Tab-separated table of C-alpha atoms in Angstrom:
chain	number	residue	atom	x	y	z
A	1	UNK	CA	24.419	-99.203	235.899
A	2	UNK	CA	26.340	-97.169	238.620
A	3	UNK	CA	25.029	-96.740	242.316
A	4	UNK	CA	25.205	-93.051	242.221
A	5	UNK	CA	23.276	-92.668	238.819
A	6	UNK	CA	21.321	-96.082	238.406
A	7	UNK	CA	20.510	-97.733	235.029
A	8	UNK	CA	22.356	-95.971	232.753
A	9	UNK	CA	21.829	-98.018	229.469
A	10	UNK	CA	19.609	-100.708	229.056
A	11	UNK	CA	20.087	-102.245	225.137
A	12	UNK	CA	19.816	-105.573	223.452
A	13	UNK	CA	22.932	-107.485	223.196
A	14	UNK	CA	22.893	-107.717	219.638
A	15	UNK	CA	25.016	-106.231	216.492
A	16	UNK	CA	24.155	-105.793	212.998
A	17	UNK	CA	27.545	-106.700	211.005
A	18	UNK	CA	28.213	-107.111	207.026
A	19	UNK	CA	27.602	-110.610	206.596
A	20	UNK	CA	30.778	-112.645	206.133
A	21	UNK	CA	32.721	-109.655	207.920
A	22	UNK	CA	32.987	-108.621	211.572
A	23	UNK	CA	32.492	-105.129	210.342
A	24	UNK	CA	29.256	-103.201	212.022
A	25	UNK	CA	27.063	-101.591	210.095
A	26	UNK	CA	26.204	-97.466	210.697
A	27	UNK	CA	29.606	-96.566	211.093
A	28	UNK	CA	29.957	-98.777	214.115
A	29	UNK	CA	26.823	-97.565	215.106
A	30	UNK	CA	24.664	-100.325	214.410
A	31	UNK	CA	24.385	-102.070	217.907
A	32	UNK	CA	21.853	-102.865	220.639
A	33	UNK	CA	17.902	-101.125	219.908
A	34	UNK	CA	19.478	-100.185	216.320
A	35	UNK	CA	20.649	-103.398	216.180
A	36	UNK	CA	17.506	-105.346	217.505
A	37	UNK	CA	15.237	-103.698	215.453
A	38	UNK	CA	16.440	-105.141	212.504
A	39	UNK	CA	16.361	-108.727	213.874
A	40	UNK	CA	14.481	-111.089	211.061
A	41	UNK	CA	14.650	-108.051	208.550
A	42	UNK	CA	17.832	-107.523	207.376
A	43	UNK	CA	18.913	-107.348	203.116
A	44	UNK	CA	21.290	-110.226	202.580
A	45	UNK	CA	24.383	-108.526	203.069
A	46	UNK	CA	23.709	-108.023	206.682
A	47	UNK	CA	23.305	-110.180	209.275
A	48	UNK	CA	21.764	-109.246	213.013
A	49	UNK	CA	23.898	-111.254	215.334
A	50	UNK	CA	23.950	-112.502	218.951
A	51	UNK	CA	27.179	-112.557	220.267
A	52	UNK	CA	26.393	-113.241	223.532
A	53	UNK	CA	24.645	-117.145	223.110
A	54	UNK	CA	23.968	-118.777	226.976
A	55	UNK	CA	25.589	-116.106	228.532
A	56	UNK	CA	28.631	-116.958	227.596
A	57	UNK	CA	30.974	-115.286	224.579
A	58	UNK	CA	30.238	-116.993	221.410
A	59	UNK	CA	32.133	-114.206	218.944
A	60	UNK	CA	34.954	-112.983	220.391
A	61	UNK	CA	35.513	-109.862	218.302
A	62	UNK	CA	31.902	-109.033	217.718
A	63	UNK	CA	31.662	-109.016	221.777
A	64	UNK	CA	34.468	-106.700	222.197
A	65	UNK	CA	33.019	-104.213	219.618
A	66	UNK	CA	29.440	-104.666	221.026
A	67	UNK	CA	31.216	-103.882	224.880
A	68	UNK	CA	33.020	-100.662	223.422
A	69	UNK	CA	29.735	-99.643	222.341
A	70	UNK	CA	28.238	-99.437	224.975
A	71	UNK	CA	31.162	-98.331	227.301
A	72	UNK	CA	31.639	-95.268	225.177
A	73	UNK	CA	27.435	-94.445	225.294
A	74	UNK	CA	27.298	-95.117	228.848
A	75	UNK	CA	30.221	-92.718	229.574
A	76	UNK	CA	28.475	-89.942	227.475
A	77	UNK	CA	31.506	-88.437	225.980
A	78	UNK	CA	34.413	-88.602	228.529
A	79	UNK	CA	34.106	-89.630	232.389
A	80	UNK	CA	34.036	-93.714	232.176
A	81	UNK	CA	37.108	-93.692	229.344
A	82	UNK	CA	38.982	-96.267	231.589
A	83	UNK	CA	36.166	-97.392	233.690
A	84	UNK	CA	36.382	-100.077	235.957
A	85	UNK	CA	33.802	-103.049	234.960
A	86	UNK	CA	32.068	-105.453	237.311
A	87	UNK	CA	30.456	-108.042	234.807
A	88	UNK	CA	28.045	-110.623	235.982
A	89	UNK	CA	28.229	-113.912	234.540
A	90	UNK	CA	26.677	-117.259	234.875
A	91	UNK	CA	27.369	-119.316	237.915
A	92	UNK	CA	27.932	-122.597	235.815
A	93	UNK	CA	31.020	-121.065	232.742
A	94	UNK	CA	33.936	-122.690	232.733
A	95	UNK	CA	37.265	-120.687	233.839
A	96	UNK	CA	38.528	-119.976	230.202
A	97	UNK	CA	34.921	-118.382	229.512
A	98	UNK	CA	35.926	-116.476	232.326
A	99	UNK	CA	38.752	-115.275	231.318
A	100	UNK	CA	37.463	-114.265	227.641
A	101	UNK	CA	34.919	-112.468	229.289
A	102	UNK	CA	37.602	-110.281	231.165
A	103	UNK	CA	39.688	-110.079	228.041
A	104	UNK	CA	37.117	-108.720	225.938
A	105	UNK	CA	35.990	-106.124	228.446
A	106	UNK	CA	39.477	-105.309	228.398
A	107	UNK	CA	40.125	-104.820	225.129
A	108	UNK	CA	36.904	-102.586	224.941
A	109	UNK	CA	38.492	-100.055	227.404
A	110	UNK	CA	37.738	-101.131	230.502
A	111	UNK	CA	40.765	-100.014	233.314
A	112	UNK	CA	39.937	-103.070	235.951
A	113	UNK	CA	37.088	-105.928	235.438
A	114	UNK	CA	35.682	-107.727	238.370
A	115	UNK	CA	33.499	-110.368	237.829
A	116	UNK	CA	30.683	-111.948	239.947
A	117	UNK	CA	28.080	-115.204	239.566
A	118	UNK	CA	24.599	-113.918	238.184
A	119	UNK	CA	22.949	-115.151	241.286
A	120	UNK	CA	24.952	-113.274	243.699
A	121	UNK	CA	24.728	-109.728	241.527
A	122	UNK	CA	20.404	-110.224	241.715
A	123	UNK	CA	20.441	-111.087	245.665
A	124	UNK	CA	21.957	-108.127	246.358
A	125	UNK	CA	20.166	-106.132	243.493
A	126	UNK	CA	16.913	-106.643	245.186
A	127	UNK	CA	18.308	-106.310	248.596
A	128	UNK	CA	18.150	-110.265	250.158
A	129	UNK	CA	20.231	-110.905	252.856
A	130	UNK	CA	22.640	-112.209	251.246
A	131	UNK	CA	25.583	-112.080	253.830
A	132	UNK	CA	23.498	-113.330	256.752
A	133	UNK	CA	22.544	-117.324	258.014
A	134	UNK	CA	19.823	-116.622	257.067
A	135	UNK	CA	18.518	-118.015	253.854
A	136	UNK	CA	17.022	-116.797	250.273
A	137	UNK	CA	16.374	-117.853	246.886
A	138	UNK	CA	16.795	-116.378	244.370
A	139	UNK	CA	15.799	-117.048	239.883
A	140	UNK	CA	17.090	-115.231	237.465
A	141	UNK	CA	15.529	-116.135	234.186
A	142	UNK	CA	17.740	-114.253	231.482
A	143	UNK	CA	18.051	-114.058	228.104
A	144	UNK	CA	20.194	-117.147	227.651
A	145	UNK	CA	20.533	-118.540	230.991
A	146	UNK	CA	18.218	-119.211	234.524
A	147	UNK	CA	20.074	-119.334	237.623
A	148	UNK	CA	18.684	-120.705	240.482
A	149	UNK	CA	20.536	-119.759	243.872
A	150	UNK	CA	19.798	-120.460	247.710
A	151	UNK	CA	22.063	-117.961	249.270
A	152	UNK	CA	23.370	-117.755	252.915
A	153	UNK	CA	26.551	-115.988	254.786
A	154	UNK	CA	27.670	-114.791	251.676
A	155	UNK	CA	27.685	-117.416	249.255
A	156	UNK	CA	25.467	-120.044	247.498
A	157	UNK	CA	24.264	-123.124	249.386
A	158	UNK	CA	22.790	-124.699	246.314
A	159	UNK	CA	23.169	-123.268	242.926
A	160	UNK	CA	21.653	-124.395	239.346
A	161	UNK	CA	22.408	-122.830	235.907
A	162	UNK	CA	20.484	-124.019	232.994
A	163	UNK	CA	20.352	-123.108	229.604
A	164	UNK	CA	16.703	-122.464	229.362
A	165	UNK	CA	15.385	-119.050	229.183
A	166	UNK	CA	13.714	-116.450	227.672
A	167	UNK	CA	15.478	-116.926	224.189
A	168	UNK	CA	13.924	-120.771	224.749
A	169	UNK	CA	10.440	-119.009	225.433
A	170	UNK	CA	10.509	-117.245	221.872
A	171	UNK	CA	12.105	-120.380	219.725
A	172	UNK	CA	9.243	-122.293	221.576
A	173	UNK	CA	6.428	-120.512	220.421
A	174	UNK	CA	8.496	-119.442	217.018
A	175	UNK	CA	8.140	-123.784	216.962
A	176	UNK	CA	4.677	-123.918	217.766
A	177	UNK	CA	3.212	-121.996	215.385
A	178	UNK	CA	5.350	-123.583	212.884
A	179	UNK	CA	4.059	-126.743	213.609
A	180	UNK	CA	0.123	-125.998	214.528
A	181	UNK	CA	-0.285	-123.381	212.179
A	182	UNK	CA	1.594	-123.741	209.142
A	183	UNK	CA	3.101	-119.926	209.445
A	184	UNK	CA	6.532	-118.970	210.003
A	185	UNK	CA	7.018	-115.982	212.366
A	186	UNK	CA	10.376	-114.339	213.620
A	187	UNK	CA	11.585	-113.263	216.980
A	188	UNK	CA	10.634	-110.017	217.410
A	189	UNK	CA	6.619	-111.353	216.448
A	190	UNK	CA	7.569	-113.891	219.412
A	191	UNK	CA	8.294	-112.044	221.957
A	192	UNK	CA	5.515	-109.594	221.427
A	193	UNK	CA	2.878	-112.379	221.328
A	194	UNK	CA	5.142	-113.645	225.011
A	195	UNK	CA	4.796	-110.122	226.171
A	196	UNK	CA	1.506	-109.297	225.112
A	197	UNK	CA	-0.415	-112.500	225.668
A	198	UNK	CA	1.617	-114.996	227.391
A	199	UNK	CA	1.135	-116.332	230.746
A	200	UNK	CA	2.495	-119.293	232.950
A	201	UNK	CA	-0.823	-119.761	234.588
A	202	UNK	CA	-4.208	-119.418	233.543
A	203	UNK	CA	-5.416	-116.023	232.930
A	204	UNK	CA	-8.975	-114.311	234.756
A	205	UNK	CA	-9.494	-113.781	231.402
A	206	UNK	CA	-7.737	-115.525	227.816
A	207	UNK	CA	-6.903	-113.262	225.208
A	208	UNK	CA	-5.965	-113.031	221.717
A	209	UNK	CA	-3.292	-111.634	219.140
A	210	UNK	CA	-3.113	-111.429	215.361
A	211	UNK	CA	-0.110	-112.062	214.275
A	212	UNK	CA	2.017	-111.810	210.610
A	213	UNK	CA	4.073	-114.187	209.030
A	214	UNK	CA	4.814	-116.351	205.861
A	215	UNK	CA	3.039	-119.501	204.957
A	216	UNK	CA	5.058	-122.498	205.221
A	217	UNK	CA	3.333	-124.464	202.357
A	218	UNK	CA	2.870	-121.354	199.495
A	219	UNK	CA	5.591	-118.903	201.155
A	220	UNK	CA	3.028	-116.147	201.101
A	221	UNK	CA	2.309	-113.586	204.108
A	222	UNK	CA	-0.196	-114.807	205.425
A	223	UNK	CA	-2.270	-113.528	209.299
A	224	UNK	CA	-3.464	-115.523	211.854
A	225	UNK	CA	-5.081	-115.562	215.461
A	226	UNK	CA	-3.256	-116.926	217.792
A	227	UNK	CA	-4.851	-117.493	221.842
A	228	UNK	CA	-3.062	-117.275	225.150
A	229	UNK	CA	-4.346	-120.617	225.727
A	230	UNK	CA	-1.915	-121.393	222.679
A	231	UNK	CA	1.218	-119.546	223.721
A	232	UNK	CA	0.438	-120.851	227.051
A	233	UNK	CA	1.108	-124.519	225.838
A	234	UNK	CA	3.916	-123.354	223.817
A	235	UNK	CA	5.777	-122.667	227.027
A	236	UNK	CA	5.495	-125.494	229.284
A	237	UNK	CA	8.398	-127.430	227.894
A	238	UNK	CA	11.155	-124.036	228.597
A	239	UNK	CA	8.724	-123.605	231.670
A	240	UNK	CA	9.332	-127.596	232.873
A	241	UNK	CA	13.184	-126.972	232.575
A	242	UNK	CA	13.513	-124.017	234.516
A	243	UNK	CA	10.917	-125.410	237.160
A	244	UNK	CA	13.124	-128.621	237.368
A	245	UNK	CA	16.092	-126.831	238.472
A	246	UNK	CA	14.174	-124.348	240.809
A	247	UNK	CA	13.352	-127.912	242.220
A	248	UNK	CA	16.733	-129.792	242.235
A	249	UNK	CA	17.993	-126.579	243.838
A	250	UNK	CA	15.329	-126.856	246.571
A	251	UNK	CA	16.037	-131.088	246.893
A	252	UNK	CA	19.930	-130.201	247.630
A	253	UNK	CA	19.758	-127.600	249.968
A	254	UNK	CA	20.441	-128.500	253.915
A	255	UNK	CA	17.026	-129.456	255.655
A	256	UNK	CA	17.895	-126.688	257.855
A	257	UNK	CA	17.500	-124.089	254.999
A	258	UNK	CA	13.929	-125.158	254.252
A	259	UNK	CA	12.279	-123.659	257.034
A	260	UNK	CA	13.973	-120.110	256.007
A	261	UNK	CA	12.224	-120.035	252.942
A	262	UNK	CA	9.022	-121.058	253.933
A	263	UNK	CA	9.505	-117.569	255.453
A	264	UNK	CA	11.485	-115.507	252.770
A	265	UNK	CA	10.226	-117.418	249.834
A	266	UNK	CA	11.406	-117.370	246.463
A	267	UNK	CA	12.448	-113.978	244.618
A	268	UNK	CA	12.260	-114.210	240.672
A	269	UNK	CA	14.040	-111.191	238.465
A	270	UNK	CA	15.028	-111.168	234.830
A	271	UNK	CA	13.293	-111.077	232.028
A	272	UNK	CA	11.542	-114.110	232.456
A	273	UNK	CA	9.627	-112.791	235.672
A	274	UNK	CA	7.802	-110.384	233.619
A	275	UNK	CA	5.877	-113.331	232.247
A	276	UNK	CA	2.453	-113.273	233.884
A	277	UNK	CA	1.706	-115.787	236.467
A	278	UNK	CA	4.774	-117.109	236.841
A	279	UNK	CA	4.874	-116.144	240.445
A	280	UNK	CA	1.562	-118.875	240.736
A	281	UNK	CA	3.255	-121.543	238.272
A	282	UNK	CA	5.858	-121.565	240.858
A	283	UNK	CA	4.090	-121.536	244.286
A	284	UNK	CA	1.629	-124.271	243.094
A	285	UNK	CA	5.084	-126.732	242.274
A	286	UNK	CA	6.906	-125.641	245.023
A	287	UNK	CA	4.361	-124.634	248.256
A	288	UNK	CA	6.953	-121.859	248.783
A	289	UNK	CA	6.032	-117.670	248.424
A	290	UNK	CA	6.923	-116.732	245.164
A	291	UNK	CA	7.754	-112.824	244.394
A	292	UNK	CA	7.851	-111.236	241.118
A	293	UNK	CA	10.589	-107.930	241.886
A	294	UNK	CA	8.970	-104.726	241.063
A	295	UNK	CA	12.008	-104.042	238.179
A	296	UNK	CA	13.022	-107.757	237.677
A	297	UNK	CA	14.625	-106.515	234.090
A	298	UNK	CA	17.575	-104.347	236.313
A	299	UNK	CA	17.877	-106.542	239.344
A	300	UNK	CA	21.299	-108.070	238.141
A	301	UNK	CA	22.258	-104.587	236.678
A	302	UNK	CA	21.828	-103.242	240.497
A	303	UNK	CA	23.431	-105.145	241.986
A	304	UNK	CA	26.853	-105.547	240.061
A	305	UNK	CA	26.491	-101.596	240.424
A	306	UNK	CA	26.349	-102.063	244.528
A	307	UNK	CA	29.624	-104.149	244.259
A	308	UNK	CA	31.623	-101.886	241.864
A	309	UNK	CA	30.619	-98.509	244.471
A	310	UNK	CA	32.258	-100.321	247.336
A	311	UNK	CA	35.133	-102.846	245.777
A	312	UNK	CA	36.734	-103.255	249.056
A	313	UNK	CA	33.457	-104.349	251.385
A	314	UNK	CA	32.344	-106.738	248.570
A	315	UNK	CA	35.772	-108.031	247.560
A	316	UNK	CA	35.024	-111.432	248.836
A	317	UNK	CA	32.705	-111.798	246.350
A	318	UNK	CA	34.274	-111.159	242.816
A	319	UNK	CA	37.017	-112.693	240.696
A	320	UNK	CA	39.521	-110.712	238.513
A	321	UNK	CA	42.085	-112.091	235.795
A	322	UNK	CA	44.733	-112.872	238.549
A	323	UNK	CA	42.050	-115.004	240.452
A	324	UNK	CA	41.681	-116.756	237.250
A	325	UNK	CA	45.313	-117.418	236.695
């Protein structure tokens, strides 16, 4: 994302390699939607990988080729060849994840790379206060990662990182179904019954999906119906986690804080948000406001953006390789 142009490229975080090799598939070519696609499908010389596992660098190489990627298709032929990067990361990695993040945005191409905590890149992606006494909460419920932030004069008051999130959400109800209906479905199936028919809360109206899989007991493909009531249950233990450190986050923070948010409320981006009725799952546990943002997905995305169009106001804020030193 830049602040001039906005989302530029918005792909999975996943490469399909040779399996046994580091070598992508296509040419180098097969990465992110190509990539994603072939998630639970590939022949068994290729594997679709995750490189990226808790938001933190799990494959080194893979990473870097998965970064040059998408450097080179964001630049569209020429103008970001040495781009400065500002990379948001999770509040809880350890300073040597740090630094491998920075090397292997490096060694993709990038000129210069900033980086900045998750929870600061979404408060100022959906335009909280950030900088002021005044404060706001913010959950970002990722891919591999939630981070739960009360922000105030420019840094966190209380901050949580947990590694419960949307990945959690699909192995959950991947487990479920496993369990209560003897069929064995992959991730992509997952997330489309999440998307599709998933909710935190209860819905006006329950709904249903048919799904594909394989038997567990013959190995055959076999269909089944699965209910929202059912996907529902599937979710309340990754739900429980993130809730608990929404709640430990809210149990830290200075008594003076509280009666901010009873005013501001509670702002929830990332993939998660998109999960219907989390907004009520929340307020119900909490007695705070709970807003979904309108493009939770991009919240993080536009607000590392913000801080790489004006380096110098937000410098405060982000960490290079000589911070790291």
């Amino acid at each position: 994302a830049s602040e001039a142009k906005g989302i530029i490229l918005d792909e999975p975080s996943v490469v399909a390699v040779y399996k046994g090799t580091n070598e992508v598939i296509l040419d180098g070519l097969g990465v992110g939607v190509e990539a994603y696609a072939m998630l639970g499908k590939t022949p068994t010389n290729i594997e679709a990988v995750r490189p990226l596992k808790g938001g933190v660098i799990a494959d080194f190489e893979i990473t870097e080729k998965l970064l040059r990627y998408f450097l080179q298709k964001a630049s569209d032929g020429g103008s970001l060849r040495k781009p400065r990067v500002v990379v948001a990361v999770p509040s809880g990695i350890t300073t040597v994840e740090r630094r491998a993040v920075i090397n292997s945005a490096e060694r993709a191409g990038a000129r210069k790379v900033y980086l900045v905590d998750e929870p600061m890149a979404a408060g100022l992606g959906v335009d909280l206060p950030i900088t002021e006494a005044e404060g706001s909460m913010v959950v970002d419920i990722g891919g591999g990662t939630t981070e739960v932030a009360i922000l105030a004069l420019g840094g966190p008051v209380t901050v949580k990182s947990v590694k419960v999130a949307g990945d959690d959400c699909d192995e959950a109800i991947i487990s479920y179904i496993r369990k209560n209906h003897n069929l064995q479905i992959g991730p992509q199936t997952s997330e489309e019954l999440k998307k599709t028919i998933g909710s935190a809360a209860s819905l006006e109206t329950e709904k249903s999906m048919e799904i594909a899989g394989r038997d567990t007991l013959n190995l055959m493909p076999r269909k089944a119906v699965i209910t929202s009531e059912e996907v529902r249950e599937a979710l309340q233990e990754p739900l429980s986690q993130i809730l608990r450190a929404v709640l430990d986050c809210l149990e830290e923070a200075p008594p003076e804080i509280g009666s901010d948010l009873l005013e501001s409320g509670i702002t929830v981006v990332g993939g998660g948000a998109l999960l219907p009725g989390l907004d009520t799952f929340i307020t119900e546990r909490t007695g705070l406001p709970c807003t979904i943002d309108d493009e939770p997905m991009t919240a993080v995305a536009r607000g590392t953006a913000r801080f790489l169009e004006d380096l110098d106001l937000y410098s405060g804020f982000l960490s290079d390789g000589e911070d790291l030193a």
